[in-house]
Amino acid sequence: MEEFHNDLRGARWKVLAGSYRRWMQTGMAEEAKKLKGALNAVVVAGRCRGGHAANQVSRLSGLALFDFDHCPEKLSGMKEKAKALPYVVEAFVSISGEGLKLIVCIDAENAGQYAAAYPVVARELERVLGHPCDMSCRDLGRACYASYDPEAYYNPAAEVFPWREQADGLPQAEGEYPAQAVDGARPAGVAPEAGNGFMQAFLNDFDVRNPFATGGRHAFMLKLGRYARYKGFSPEEMRLLQKTVVEKYAQADFGSGEIEKTLFSGYQYASVRKADAVGEEKGSKAQGSLYTPHREEEGDDLEDLLFGKSEAYRRQAPYFPEEVFEHLPEVLAEGVKVAGSYRERDMLLTAMVANISACLPEVRVLYDQVYYSPHLYYMVIAHAGGGKGVVSLAGILPGEIHRYYEKQNEDMRLVYDKAFFEWELELKKAQAEKRSPDFSLRPKEPARKLLTLSPNVSKSLLISALEESGKLGCCINATELDMVSGAIRNEYGKHDDVFRAAFQHEVVSADFKVNGRQVVAHHPRLALCFAGTPNQLARFIPSLESGLYSRFLIYTGQSDWCWRSAAPRAGGEDHQSVFARLSHRLLELHLFLLQSPTEVTFTAAQWEEHTSRFSSHLSEVVNERDDSPGAIVLRHGLMASRIAGVLTALRKGECAWAMPQYVCSDEDFHTAMLMTDVLLEHSLLLSTSVQKSETNSKPLKPYFRLRPVLQSFSGTFTFAEMVEKAVKMGIPQSTAKRLFKKTVDLELVVKEDGKYRKTHRKWA
């Protein structure tokens, strides 16, 4: 508590709290809400296990949180009154800057006593402060968000509030609540009827926030059913709720049968994902506090809460290990120096690799008996301010090569124009002499090689560019995914199929309407480097089914909100100049590789490690879900070899050895594997937000369920120990058994002498 108090008064949350208050005042409510969801929070009422739903509070702290909202005018006076109360432990201004939060010392041995004590204390505080208390904070699992108040009050020697002496005046006293254990389980032998008191309280509380009206009776019942599902009501408790609802709301034209049917429909079809978000898995019998509302229903919309968790997952997404940056080729090592944070460094490195992959002509890798060029697809997904803008620097790298070919195009065009002029003269001369023209003089229009293409290129022009560029290939950079998805949605676009085919050098073709000529790119080579937001991703790739998602290296993450000085650095070179200089070096490498075709090869030991690593990845991913995105793992195996090919080609350029075969060093191979491991984790995480047909992205959630359970065992374990551990970590028993059976079938664990042993190297 003392640490929390010091953080409230110190600078830890000052900037974030200031941003939240400023955004709320300027109408940026959505941004403020997301920022609040990503802040630190503490559950005042007790210690939680697995989450902070009411039924996950495992031990009471003897403290309770009380919230007084929307009182800016009398805030200072209320705070002074609160400081004079002997039972107030902490008093501070809320994150909004317009409310007061109090932490009070109470004596409650279980959840039932806590629920009885809370309204007693709230009533007394309302009387003293002269302002209504927000009763949604009475939920045991209610989290208190971080704030900033340099004048926060703290009294570690606060007295216990004598709530039992004042409980008689309340309509529901302690005895009317079940002596409920903190984790929400009903004591053995207690009949369902014993819950009538708190069931009525649950219903009354719901009715206060969702008034029952004649014109909205069905909507009321459906929402009540969904709410009961989110609270984890068992079928037995649902029948008790139906009985209570019928007694209270039945009407002549709205009888018990219709009420029960509508109520059960809401209960039955409630979103399982929303149930997950409040700590309840589908099929779980764990029951939370039945008489207190969840925080999600009280102010913070549940989706906003989940998106707040999504940002937490992004922040927790892994970084590239430091050893990746210890042995990079010179061009990459020099480029990543401009990054301002570890996230930006990761994003920039992969963007540079993707752009350089388009600058390496005549380089190939033999993978599964098929030759591939190094061309890569890369996409970084983050919210505004997440640092993804740094990838635009990587788009400068192909610039000098593009200009080199533009100059060639201009020179060839001049030669063509001159030959065409002579051809026209021959036509006129032949006509005057009444003879056939000399067709050997008719020039052929030169192919126009373009390395970089616009992100809003049409489908026909994209295919034409791929055909004319031949082995050179093309590259597309887009700092906003909407540039690409906007073109794809237009009539002239719809070229996501070209992206899919070009990734594996499959034939793409189109018919020109003007002259009817068929344009065919027999072996297309294409590199992509995109950046965008989660919602832009949903518009670009609405479904995993098409396979486009699995063809991308994906990095997601959110940088911490921290101001970085924009002052010029003495003697420093601007970032564009750094990458313009690197672009010149890539032109030299490009011209060298044109004269020295290169096949990148791997040693037997490297192939063995590649097979072992991706076999493990695939088993691990398939083990988790029946509808697992296994294609993501399979294509990351190919992309790992392409990354290694890029690194090896850069090494060849550094030493200028004109060798037709160049063996990838163990150093570069290890770097490629480490990068791919991290990018695969990011891709799997982000894949949970991609829907099948809807256009809005879903909140993120951890991909792996059973892996953390098995990782918790250091040696052998029994089946019962595994199930017990899984339930403690929030996995329903039936789900744990089903997943474990698949794990055994895949031989990720083996049974020996009545116990199980892990064979998977990541789990051992």
XYZ file of C-alpha atoms in Angstrom, residues 2-708:
707
model
C 2.844 2.344 0.844
C 4.447 1.681 -2.559
C 1.119 2.447 -4.290
C 0.870 5.689 -2.291
C 4.404 6.756 -3.233
C 3.671 6.096 -6.917
C 0.519 8.224 -6.685
C 2.529 11.162 -5.365
C 5.613 10.601 -7.529
C 6.321 10.977 -11.234
C 5.604 7.378 -12.301
C 2.086 8.045 -13.608
C 2.204 11.832 -13.905
C 2.562 12.025 -17.689
C -0.053 9.337 -18.413
C -2.567 10.831 -15.984
C -2.011 14.263 -17.504
C -2.554 12.881 -21.003
C -5.747 11.105 -19.940
C -7.214 14.253 -18.351
C -6.229 16.431 -21.287
C -7.719 14.011 -23.834
C -10.999 13.784 -21.920
C -11.241 17.566 -21.821
C -10.559 17.898 -25.559
C -13.082 15.284 -26.681
C -10.629 12.447 -27.327
C -12.658 10.020 -25.220
C -11.814 6.887 -27.217
C -8.074 7.498 -27.014
C -8.362 8.289 -23.313
C -10.322 5.129 -22.653
C -7.681 2.983 -24.347
C -4.925 4.738 -22.416
C -6.745 4.092 -19.153
C -7.135 0.414 -20.024
C -3.368 0.097 -20.412
C -2.554 1.713 -17.046
C -1.440 -0.196 -13.987
C -4.207 -1.143 -11.567
C -4.482 -2.697 -8.120
C -7.276 -4.822 -6.634
C -7.739 -3.221 -3.236
C -10.042 -5.846 -1.706
C -7.566 -8.705 -1.802
C -5.066 -10.869 -3.589
C -6.172 -12.398 -6.900
C -5.363 -15.683 -8.620
C -5.531 -15.967 -12.420
C -7.432 -12.723 -12.974
C -9.401 -10.140 -11.052
C -12.993 -11.325 -11.330
C -14.788 -11.540 -7.979
C -14.431 -15.310 -7.826
C -10.670 -15.027 -8.377
C -9.975 -13.053 -5.200
C -8.232 -15.684 -3.090
C -7.474 -13.713 0.075
C -9.092 -10.582 1.532
C -6.865 -7.638 2.439
C -9.095 -5.955 5.020
C -9.448 -2.918 2.735
C -12.248 -1.636 0.506
C -12.289 0.897 -2.339
C -14.888 3.698 -2.519
C -15.284 6.014 -5.501
C -16.939 9.455 -5.611
C -17.251 10.636 -9.210
C -17.958 14.013 -10.813
C -17.266 16.307 -7.873
C -14.634 18.770 -9.180
C -16.112 21.798 -7.404
C -16.110 20.268 -3.924
C -13.220 17.839 -4.413
C -10.753 19.607 -2.103
C -13.337 19.977 0.656
C -14.363 16.320 0.433
C -10.734 15.288 0.575
C -10.112 17.303 3.737
C -13.174 15.734 5.394
C -11.971 12.249 4.386
C -8.523 12.889 5.869
C -10.165 13.561 9.216
C -11.832 10.132 9.308
C -9.850 7.650 11.430
C -10.693 4.630 9.237
C -9.506 6.112 5.908
C -6.204 4.545 4.807
C -5.768 6.418 1.510
C -7.454 9.404 -0.151
C -6.465 10.592 -3.620
C -7.781 12.256 -6.775
C -8.917 9.754 -9.448
C -7.404 9.433 -12.921
C -10.104 11.751 -14.329
C -9.037 14.579 -12.007
C -12.690 15.102 -11.131
C -13.311 12.377 -8.557
C -12.117 11.169 -5.177
C -11.102 7.633 -4.295
C -10.955 6.411 -0.697
C -9.511 3.189 0.688
C -11.064 2.228 4.016
C -10.035 -0.385 6.563
C -12.868 -2.909 7.187
C -13.132 -6.222 9.041
C -14.547 -8.922 6.728
C -13.623 -12.595 6.922
C -15.348 -13.692 3.709
C -17.107 -12.385 0.636
C -20.515 -12.445 2.324
C -19.335 -10.219 5.160
C -17.564 -7.931 2.681
C -20.803 -7.524 0.714
C -22.729 -6.752 3.909
C -20.116 -4.282 5.157
C -19.690 -2.332 1.926
C -23.081 -0.520 1.813
C -22.773 0.309 5.510
C -19.443 2.063 4.984
C -20.657 3.688 1.764
C -23.740 5.107 3.498
C -21.601 6.664 6.255
C -19.124 8.137 3.762
C -21.969 9.639 1.741
C -23.321 11.256 4.919
C -19.955 12.748 5.882
C -18.869 13.883 2.417
C -22.277 14.919 1.121
C -21.823 13.181 -2.227
C -23.145 9.849 -3.588
C -20.784 6.874 -3.747
C -20.361 4.814 -6.935
C -21.598 1.422 -5.742
C -20.006 -0.435 -8.642
C -16.779 -0.497 -6.626
C -18.289 -2.991 -4.190
C -17.277 -5.817 -6.553
C -14.527 -7.774 -4.800
C -12.408 -7.807 -7.945
C -12.836 -4.118 -8.730
C -9.510 -2.735 -9.924
C -8.308 0.724 -8.941
C -6.489 2.442 -11.805
C -3.274 4.344 -11.323
C -3.521 8.103 -10.950
C -1.436 11.140 -10.079
C -2.030 13.194 -6.955
C 1.009 14.891 -5.382
C -1.129 15.592 -2.294
C -2.458 12.066 -1.810
C -3.211 11.225 1.844
C -1.959 8.019 3.518
C -2.597 6.744 7.057
C -0.996 3.323 7.634
C -2.346 3.284 11.212
C -6.014 3.678 10.235
C -8.681 2.161 12.492
C -11.146 -0.553 11.436
C -14.586 0.786 10.515
C -17.225 -0.584 12.996
C -19.670 -1.650 10.319
C -21.500 -4.299 12.354
C -22.779 -1.662 14.752
C -24.486 0.213 11.908
C -25.706 -2.729 9.818
C -29.185 -2.944 11.414
C -30.616 -0.105 9.354
C -29.896 -1.754 6.005
C -32.523 -3.814 4.188
C -29.977 -6.617 3.760
C -27.764 -7.429 6.709
C -24.873 -9.791 6.941
C -26.960 -12.824 7.784
C -28.951 -12.574 4.566
C -25.859 -13.198 2.510
C -24.429 -16.685 2.299
C -21.253 -17.251 4.259
C -19.561 -17.429 0.903
C -15.939 -18.408 0.516
C -13.790 -15.785 -1.136
C -13.474 -17.787 -4.344
C -17.242 -17.823 -4.798
C -17.934 -21.530 -4.086
C -21.159 -22.251 -2.158
C -20.526 -24.153 1.116
C -21.570 -27.806 1.074
C -25.106 -28.423 2.213
C -26.473 -24.972 1.394
C -29.630 -25.266 -0.659
C -30.202 -23.028 -3.678
C -33.038 -21.293 -1.851
C -30.481 -19.856 0.547
C -29.432 -17.586 -2.282
C -32.825 -15.872 -2.629
C -31.587 -12.816 -0.748
C -28.579 -12.101 -2.896
C -30.437 -13.202 -6.055
C -33.013 -10.498 -5.360
C -30.195 -8.046 -4.708
C -28.547 -9.074 -7.981
C -31.796 -8.464 -9.874
C -32.531 -5.155 -8.159
C -29.059 -3.885 -8.921
C -29.386 -4.865 -12.586
C -32.781 -3.152 -12.771
C -31.363 0.112 -11.458
C -28.970 0.383 -14.391
C -31.291 -1.235 -16.972
C -34.857 -0.037 -16.227
C -37.591 -2.491 -17.188
C -39.906 -0.886 -19.778
C -42.911 -2.308 -21.614
C -41.440 -1.531 -25.024
C -38.118 -3.209 -24.280
C -39.055 -6.296 -22.301
C -37.384 -8.838 -24.578
C -34.165 -6.795 -24.813
C -34.173 -6.526 -21.004
C -34.494 -10.304 -20.576
C -31.839 -11.093 -23.198
C -29.363 -8.709 -21.581
C -30.137 -10.084 -18.120
C -29.515 -13.612 -19.411
C -26.196 -12.575 -20.939
C -25.195 -10.840 -17.725
C -25.986 -13.975 -15.739
C -23.792 -15.970 -18.123
C -20.913 -13.517 -17.712
C -21.262 -13.862 -13.936
C -20.845 -17.624 -14.239
C -24.357 -18.701 -13.162
C -24.792 -22.469 -13.089
C -27.980 -24.036 -14.588
C -29.300 -24.467 -11.049
C -28.745 -20.798 -10.276
C -30.258 -19.851 -13.606
C -33.485 -21.660 -12.678
C -33.572 -19.725 -9.416
C -33.065 -16.475 -11.309
C -35.875 -17.369 -13.740
C -38.225 -17.965 -10.828
C -37.324 -14.623 -9.242
C -37.725 -12.767 -12.558
C -41.146 -14.306 -13.246
C -42.388 -13.306 -9.788
C -41.267 -9.729 -10.342
C -41.940 -9.008 -14.028
C -44.683 -11.380 -15.295
C -47.593 -9.581 -17.004
C -50.798 -10.625 -18.680
C -49.220 -10.432 -22.153
C -45.734 -11.416 -20.989
C -46.109 -14.699 -19.143
C -43.703 -17.019 -17.395
C -43.100 -19.219 -20.469
C -42.015 -16.311 -22.648
C -39.893 -14.796 -19.874
C -38.057 -18.051 -19.173
C -37.476 -18.736 -22.862
C -36.103 -15.236 -23.591
C -33.968 -15.200 -20.459
C -32.455 -18.575 -21.300
C -31.779 -17.476 -24.894
C -29.634 -14.618 -23.623
C -27.884 -16.973 -21.213
C -27.292 -19.681 -23.820
C -25.974 -17.508 -26.633
C -23.848 -15.085 -24.617
C -20.431 -14.594 -26.154
C -17.965 -17.088 -24.807
C -15.175 -14.602 -25.404
C -16.806 -12.070 -23.145
C -17.172 -14.752 -20.540
C -13.469 -15.452 -20.902
C -12.700 -11.811 -20.310
C -14.210 -11.862 -16.831
C -12.405 -15.026 -15.901
C -15.012 -17.632 -16.832
C -14.333 -20.250 -19.501
C -17.219 -21.836 -21.352
C -18.439 -24.805 -19.325
C -16.753 -23.671 -16.121
C -18.758 -24.141 -12.936
C -16.815 -21.532 -10.981
C -19.240 -18.960 -9.635
C -18.425 -15.362 -8.879
C -20.183 -12.927 -6.624
C -23.849 -13.098 -7.610
C -25.097 -9.967 -5.988
C -22.523 -7.441 -7.125
C -22.106 -6.100 -10.651
C -18.917 -6.608 -12.629
C -16.903 -3.533 -13.438
C -17.421 -4.201 -17.165
C -21.145 -3.568 -16.803
C -20.566 -0.510 -14.643
C -18.701 1.960 -16.751
C -15.956 0.493 -18.823
C -17.390 -1.180 -21.849
C -16.216 -4.812 -21.963
C -14.739 -4.461 -25.438
C -12.699 -1.466 -24.290
C -11.405 -3.501 -21.369
C -10.370 -6.307 -23.717
C -8.669 -3.889 -26.089
C -6.826 -2.522 -23.081
C -5.624 -6.064 -22.469
C -4.686 -6.265 -26.153
C -2.325 -3.351 -25.666
C -0.838 -5.122 -22.667
C -0.239 -8.194 -24.851
C 1.418 -5.992 -27.467
C 3.702 -4.472 -24.865
C 4.578 -7.957 -23.602
C 5.287 -9.325 -27.092
C 8.915 -10.547 -27.267
C 11.815 -8.497 -28.588
C 14.666 -9.762 -30.753
C 17.429 -11.131 -28.489
C 20.426 -8.837 -28.157
C 22.650 -11.410 -29.881
C 20.736 -10.759 -33.120
C 22.345 -7.310 -33.266
C 25.849 -8.407 -32.290
C 26.833 -9.927 -35.645
C 24.775 -8.176 -38.321
C 26.179 -7.375 -41.776
C 27.534 -3.821 -42.006
C 24.578 -2.298 -43.872
C 22.057 -3.579 -41.343
C 24.218 -2.753 -38.328
C 24.616 0.843 -39.476
C 20.937 1.278 -40.293
C 19.466 0.091 -36.989
C 21.578 2.640 -35.084
C 19.005 5.340 -35.879
C 16.215 3.544 -33.967
C 15.069 5.327 -30.841
C 13.884 2.308 -28.844
C 14.170 -1.466 -28.748
C 10.754 -1.826 -30.430
C 11.748 0.557 -33.214
C 15.046 -1.287 -33.641
C 13.226 -4.595 -34.162
C 10.712 -3.036 -36.553
C 13.413 -1.275 -38.558
C 15.698 -4.303 -38.819
C 12.985 -6.512 -40.308
C 11.858 -3.709 -42.641
C 15.430 -3.321 -43.888
C 15.731 -7.075 -44.485
C 12.445 -7.036 -46.433
C 13.519 -4.118 -48.638
C 17.009 -5.494 -49.218
C 15.459 -8.818 -50.228
C 14.183 -7.005 -53.339
C 17.680 -5.693 -54.189
C 19.526 -9.015 -54.585
C 19.331 -10.181 -58.215
C 20.381 -13.692 -59.195
C 20.275 -14.879 -55.568
C 18.351 -18.047 -54.822
C 17.764 -20.629 -52.089
C 16.789 -24.275 -52.622
C 13.984 -25.052 -50.190
C 12.060 -28.324 -50.312
C 13.498 -28.948 -53.804
C 12.179 -25.631 -55.143
C 14.324 -22.577 -55.876
C 13.157 -19.344 -54.274
C 14.455 -15.797 -54.468
C 14.952 -13.986 -51.133
C 11.899 -11.707 -51.593
C 9.969 -11.264 -48.314
C 6.618 -9.879 -47.170
C 6.686 -7.884 -43.932
C 4.034 -6.023 -41.993
C 4.221 -4.103 -38.696
C 0.935 -3.542 -36.859
C 0.623 -1.034 -34.009
C -1.602 1.816 -32.910
C -0.797 5.440 -33.639
C 2.335 6.476 -31.800
C 3.518 2.868 -31.587
C 6.802 3.557 -33.374
C 5.929 1.886 -36.696
C 6.743 5.049 -38.673
C 10.417 4.117 -38.473
C 9.922 1.475 -41.184
C 9.524 4.268 -43.748
C 13.289 4.751 -43.570
C 13.799 1.242 -44.913
C 11.800 2.251 -47.998
C 14.678 4.565 -48.971
C 17.059 1.629 -49.492
C 15.908 0.513 -52.985
C 15.885 4.132 -54.206
C 19.267 4.265 -55.941
C 18.695 0.942 -57.703
C 15.282 2.162 -58.868
C 16.856 5.355 -60.261
C 19.553 3.304 -61.979
C 16.903 1.391 -63.908
C 14.892 4.533 -64.564
C 17.956 5.969 -66.280
C 18.272 2.752 -68.311
C 14.580 3.002 -69.231
C 15.075 6.572 -70.451
C 18.124 5.618 -72.550
C 16.317 2.644 -74.114
C 13.304 4.841 -74.776
C 15.451 7.326 -76.707
C 16.885 4.503 -78.819
C 13.377 3.168 -79.424
C 11.983 6.577 -80.379
C 14.783 7.059 -82.893
C 14.208 3.597 -84.391
C 10.471 4.191 -84.486
C 10.991 7.457 -86.367
C 13.079 5.596 -88.950
C 10.349 2.953 -89.164
C 7.761 5.610 -89.940
C 10.010 6.999 -92.658
C 10.325 3.472 -94.096
C 6.528 3.128 -94.135
C 6.128 6.394 -96.029
C 8.945 5.542 -98.442
C 7.510 2.080 -99.140
C 4.092 3.591 -99.770
C 5.575 6.127 -102.206
C 7.514 3.404 -104.003
C 4.509 1.099 -103.922
C 6.331 -1.764 -102.202
C 6.148 -3.642 -98.973
C 8.010 -2.027 -96.061
C 11.094 -3.659 -94.588
C 9.578 -5.105 -91.381
C 13.016 -5.847 -89.989
C 13.237 -2.110 -89.311
C 10.136 -2.082 -87.039
C 11.432 -1.661 -83.491
C 10.130 -3.568 -80.491
C 9.014 -1.407 -77.587
C 11.457 -1.951 -74.724
C 10.343 -3.456 -71.452
C 10.303 -0.874 -68.669
C 11.973 -2.199 -65.539
C 10.636 -0.762 -62.274
C 11.975 -1.848 -58.912
C 9.621 0.129 -56.656
C 5.899 0.364 -57.288
C 3.174 2.567 -55.849
C 1.066 0.907 -53.107
C -2.142 1.797 -55.002
C -1.006 0.152 -58.246
C -3.740 -1.542 -60.257
C -3.829 -5.293 -60.743
C -3.027 -5.202 -64.454
C -0.136 -2.777 -64.007
C 1.217 -4.875 -61.127
C 1.259 -8.004 -63.287
C 2.755 -6.048 -66.193
C 5.512 -4.687 -63.944
C 6.283 -8.177 -62.615
C 6.493 -9.494 -66.178
C 8.762 -6.719 -67.431
C 11.016 -6.701 -64.375
C 11.682 -10.433 -64.747
C 14.385 -11.658 -62.393
C 14.806 -8.156 -60.972
C 11.386 -8.273 -59.329
C 9.492 -5.440 -57.668
C 9.080 -3.910 -54.244
C 6.116 -2.093 -52.667
C 6.354 0.014 -49.511
C 3.284 1.440 -47.739
C 3.423 3.407 -44.503
C -0.365 3.091 -44.215
C -2.099 -0.198 -44.999
C -5.131 1.722 -46.279
C -3.057 2.705 -49.319
C -3.016 -0.955 -50.330
C -6.404 -2.151 -49.094
C -8.076 0.856 -50.750
C -6.685 -0.240 -54.120
C -7.618 -3.877 -53.532
C -11.255 -2.952 -52.875
C -11.534 -0.909 -56.090
C -12.607 -2.382 -59.402
C -9.145 -1.867 -60.863
C -7.591 -3.628 -57.892
C -8.586 -6.940 -56.318
C -4.985 -8.089 -56.584
C -4.541 -9.832 -53.251
C -4.438 -13.058 -55.284
C -1.371 -11.697 -57.082
C 0.282 -11.115 -53.701
C -0.453 -14.703 -52.706
C 0.875 -16.172 -55.958
C 3.990 -13.993 -56.177
C 5.117 -15.045 -52.695
C 5.875 -18.526 -54.046
C 6.726 -17.449 -57.622
C 3.517 -18.900 -59.073
C 2.346 -17.769 -62.512
C 0.065 -14.699 -62.645
C -1.547 -13.332 -65.763
C -4.089 -10.822 -67.077
C -5.576 -9.823 -70.431
C -5.231 -6.205 -71.559
C -8.552 -4.885 -72.839
C -6.957 -2.446 -75.336
C -4.955 -4.823 -77.501
C -6.045 -8.175 -76.073
C -2.452 -9.161 -75.307
C -2.093 -11.541 -72.405
C 0.360 -10.341 -69.798
C 2.063 -13.223 -68.006
C 4.597 -13.137 -65.189
C 5.919 -16.692 -65.231
C 8.167 -16.404 -62.182
C 7.085 -13.240 -60.333
C 9.318 -11.829 -57.621
C 7.796 -9.349 -55.181
C 8.776 -7.870 -51.815
C 6.294 -6.027 -49.580
C 6.866 -3.811 -46.550
C 3.715 -2.406 -44.939
C 2.795 -0.619 -41.712
C -0.665 -0.067 -40.312
C -3.048 -0.130 -37.385
C -5.084 -3.123 -36.141
C -8.248 -1.901 -37.839
C -6.378 -1.290 -41.089
C -5.192 -4.891 -40.888
C -8.813 -6.047 -40.580
C -9.648 -4.254 -43.825
C -6.548 -5.529 -45.611
C -6.798 -9.164 -44.458
C -10.327 -9.860 -43.159
C -9.746 -13.604 -42.941
C -7.038 -16.155 -42.272
C -8.622 -18.478 -44.841
C -7.144 -16.817 -47.927
C -3.599 -17.573 -46.801
C -2.308 -14.029 -47.345
C -1.777 -13.490 -43.607
C 0.503 -16.521 -43.284
C 2.756 -15.181 -46.058
C 3.779 -12.147 -43.987
C 6.456 -11.719 -41.389
C 4.529 -9.780 -38.761
C 5.676 -7.631 -35.888
C 3.291 -6.027 -33.439
C 4.008 -3.990 -30.375
C 3.248 -0.792 -28.575
C 5.962 1.528 -27.337
C 5.672 3.023 -23.887
C 4.360 6.558 -23.815
C 7.559 8.467 -23.123
C 8.545 11.817 -24.577
C 11.827 11.761 -26.446
C 13.752 14.948 -27.021
C 13.512 16.166 -30.620
C 16.477 18.522 -30.288
C 19.159 18.144 -33.010
C 22.149 16.074 -31.946
C 25.518 17.759 -32.266
C 27.435 16.199 -35.115
C 24.618 13.806 -35.907
C 23.516 12.897 -39.414
C 19.850 13.092 -40.312
C 18.198 9.704 -40.760
C 17.283 10.171 -44.420
C 20.911 10.927 -45.272
C 22.050 7.779 -43.465
C 19.710 5.603 -45.497
C 20.428 7.462 -48.736
C 24.086 6.604 -48.220
C 23.194 2.964 -47.531
C 21.104 2.979 -50.715
C 24.238 3.832 -52.731
C 26.036 0.867 -51.154
C 23.154 -1.415 -52.080
C 23.393 -0.265 -55.706
C 27.036 -1.375 -55.721
C 26.037 -4.745 -54.222
C 23.221 -5.067 -56.758
C 25.524 -4.540 -59.720
C 28.043 -7.004 -58.272
C 25.400 -9.714 -57.806
C 24.171 -9.194 -61.385
C 27.598 -10.335 -62.529
C 27.884 -13.098 -59.931
C 24.774 -15.306 -59.588
C 24.560 -16.826 -56.120
C 22.986 -19.945 -54.689
C 22.840 -19.748 -50.886
C 23.338 -23.182 -49.354
C 23.043 -24.544 -45.816
C 25.053 -27.207 -44.036
C 23.560 -30.526 -42.970
C 23.680 -29.419 -39.326
C 21.810 -26.222 -40.187
C 19.096 -28.144 -42.024
C 18.830 -30.496 -39.051
C 18.334 -27.558 -36.679
C 15.805 -25.982 -39.073
C 13.806 -29.230 -39.241
C 13.915 -29.767 -35.482
C 12.935 -26.212 -34.643
C 10.015 -25.876 -37.024
C 8.789 -29.394 -36.322
C 8.587 -28.359 -32.668
C 6.836 -25.102 -33.571
C 4.284 -26.927 -35.723
C 3.508 -29.587 -33.097
C 3.138 -26.905 -30.454
C 0.771 -24.788 -32.542
C -1.369 -27.685 -33.802
C -1.620 -29.057 -30.278
C -3.363 -25.921 -28.999
C -6.346 -25.620 -31.340
C -8.319 -27.768 -33.736
C -8.484 -24.857 -36.190
C -4.827 -23.978 -35.703
C -3.111 -21.707 -38.270
C -0.471 -24.293 -39.107
C 0.224 -22.553 -42.418
C 1.797 -19.701 -40.446
C 4.455 -22.073 -39.117
C 5.007 -23.774 -42.475
C 5.595 -20.506 -44.316
C 7.798 -19.122 -41.553
C 10.094 -22.062 -42.277
C 10.510 -20.771 -45.838
C 10.844 -17.164 -44.681
C 13.576 -18.148 -42.224
C 15.650 -19.504 -45.119
C 14.977 -16.314 -47.102
C 16.171 -14.143 -44.194
C 19.296 -16.292 -44.023
C 19.682 -15.816 -47.783
C 19.555 -12.029 -47.415
C 22.194 -12.059 -44.673
C 24.433 -14.366 -46.704
C 24.150 -12.246 -49.870
C 25.163 -9.186 -47.838
C 28.195 -11.113 -46.553
C 29.161 -12.046 -50.092
C 28.984 -8.402 -51.092
C 31.179 -7.374 -48.158
C 33.992 -9.735 -49.160
C 33.306 -9.451 -52.955
C 33.883 -13.142 -53.607
C 32.448 -14.117 -56.992
C 31.448 -17.656 -55.985
C 28.399 -19.364 -57.562
C 27.612 -21.109 -54.254
C 27.920 -19.409 -50.894
C 27.414 -21.348 -47.662
C 25.438 -19.567 -44.967
C 27.566 -19.103 -41.865
C 26.379 -20.549 -38.555
C 26.344 -16.990 -37.235
C 23.935 -15.712 -39.890
C 21.832 -18.863 -39.746
C 21.457 -18.474 -35.979
C 20.475 -14.811 -36.438
C 17.795 -15.764 -38.974
C 16.400 -18.457 -36.675
C 16.251 -16.114 -33.674
C 14.466 -13.441 -35.714
C 11.981 -15.961 -37.096
C 11.235 -17.379 -33.635
C 10.200 -13.927 -32.400
C 8.300 -13.015 -35.578
C 6.387 -16.307 -35.380
C 5.299 -15.485 -31.819
C 4.107 -12.060 -32.981
C 2.247 -13.559 -35.932
C 0.475 -16.147 -33.772
C -0.496 -13.475 -31.250
C -1.895 -11.137 -33.894
C -3.682 -14.003 -35.682
C -6.099 -14.233 -32.732
C -7.465 -10.804 -33.723
C -8.216 -11.688 -37.369
C -11.811 -12.661 -38.015
C -13.338 -14.791 -40.757
C -15.745 -12.310 -42.302
C -16.161 -9.212 -40.141
C -14.128 -6.083 -40.786
C -13.284 -5.050 -37.233
C -10.369 -6.675 -35.475
C -11.016 -8.678 -32.327
C -9.181 -8.236 -29.060
C -5.972 -10.202 -28.622
C -5.651 -13.077 -26.207
C -2.797 -15.467 -25.412
C -2.463 -18.124 -28.110
C -1.102 -20.968 -25.984
C -3.247 -22.540 -23.281
C -1.626 -25.823 -22.287
C 1.991 -24.774 -22.800
C 2.169 -22.586 -19.622
